[in-house]
Amino acid sequence: MPKLKTLYICQQCGHQSIKWAGRCPGCGEWNALVEEVVEPLGSSGSRPLDAVATTPLAEVTLDDAVRVRTGLGEFDRVLGGGIVPGSVTLVGGEPGIGKSTLLLSVAGALAASGQTVLYVSGEESLRQTKLRAMRLGLSGSPVRLLAHTQLEVIAGAIAQLAPQVVIVDSIQVIEAEALNSAPGSIGQVRACAQALVRLMKAGHSALFLVGHVTKDGYLAGPKVLEHLVDTVLYFEGEPTSGFRLLRSTKNRFGATHELGVFHMTAEGLVEVPNPSELFVSDPASGAMPGCMVGVSLEGSRPLLVEVQALTSPCGIGLPRRRTTGVDFNRLSMLLAVLERRVGLHQLAQQDVFVSSLGGVRLLEPAADLAVAIAIASSLKERPTSRRDLAIGEVGLTGEVRPVVNVSQRVHEAKRVGFQRCFVAARRGGAARMDGIELIPVAHVREAVALALE
Ligand code: TYD
Ligand code: MG
């Protein structure tokens, strides 16, 4: 492959430079120069303008959009019903969360159904991959392996094998010979991903790119790739709990925010097709102060999640506030509402800890009411009922506001056996649902009083 011409281009001001520098000579921004391949316009076979043909929308056929099911139901549902041939999917997640395990299981399942699958392992040797496969019960699988990090070699293997599915684990270790920058740098990651995407779109194979992200979603890679790919999946979970959640945050071929739940076991990932009871503590454990169940809606799947709060008098100094799963700023707001609008002035001298069971992220405002009730319950040392749950957003005035898809959330709660649900009074819609009592509340004060009765 001929050496391509590369330049360092500033991501802030577009300044071009032949040499890398820590600081852009154009705008003075630090760490903004990124190496990129520059091909003069017209050199890569650009055609004269009169040869460009356009296609009427009505004549575009979709015969190739047939999805391939992997057989891992949770994985398929997050993708929107299976793999779309020719699509490119980025699977991001923190190191050690289980991305390689997930994708090797997917590769094994696809290969077992007769698909040609190429698994490119850039981080682990063939031996290590085999050891992993043995744990997953895939040691006899026909998956084709390549342990290499060089883009040109990978492209060669893809051309020879013409696989239906290619998995590259991970994009951060792949390097293109043409670039001088280190693997994992923004320039390398982007150039390698672009080259692979181009190969796939031409050949109609599906590509999965593994990308590591840190807690704040950074580390050259996944973020710069999101616009290049069709689908972005994030694999996450509390490292200490065995549960792993797979979410789609972008999907050109299906709904976003779809959620798949897995359990990491000694023999790999096991699907959890019915996860609602997982994140709620055992009803038999009796009523306890500081607990309230809310319902988050992930894509099309309602998930019951218990919120637990603990308040404890703080000594001297500023009171501490800690959250797991619940948004910190949202907690600050709810504490202010409880102090000023519900009259729980003691909260100003309390440390407050709030967490969701299993560390499930409750980012929707629909969880507000459950969080507020849990805090009030802990502060007053009055237990809530195990059969109650709360759905609603809390406004700055303390009003309880309706949220989307209440009936879908309530149905799920009913199915699991809850008997009373606090909902916004302004909600409209059915006042009763068979088997579960809907209690309308207009203000968080009212909800707290009823829940702690
Ligand atoms: P891995 O897939 O290597 O993570 P990633 O590719 O995201 O970095 O998973 C690593 C963790 O998963 C590791 O701590 C071991 C654990 N694990 C199991 O618990 N069971 C298994 O069957 C396998 C293969 C891994
Ligand atoms: Mg890995």
Tab-separated table of C-alpha atoms in Angstrom, residues 11 14 23 38 120 147 149 155 233 245 258 279 290 293 340 390:
chain	number	residue	atom	x	y	z
A	11	GLN	CA	-9.969	20.193	15.433
A	14	GLY	CA	-8.849	23.818	10.943
A	23	ARG	CA	-0.440	23.613	20.832
A	38	VAL	CA	-5.201	14.086	2.914
A	120	VAL	CA	-10.401	-9.897	14.697
A	147	ALA	CA	-5.117	-11.909	15.946
A	149	THR	CA	-3.719	-5.055	14.659
A	155	ALA	CA	-8.630	-5.660	5.045
A	233	LEU	CA	-24.539	0.294	21.648
A	245	LEU	CA	-27.187	-3.600	30.482
A	258	GLU	CA	-33.773	-0.083	23.687
A	279	PHE	CA	-33.976	-4.355	40.642
A	290	GLY	CA	-36.130	4.853	52.840
A	293	VAL	CA	-40.040	1.802	43.689
A	340	ARG	CA	-38.967	24.474	50.953
A	390	ALA	CA	-44.560	6.052	42.449
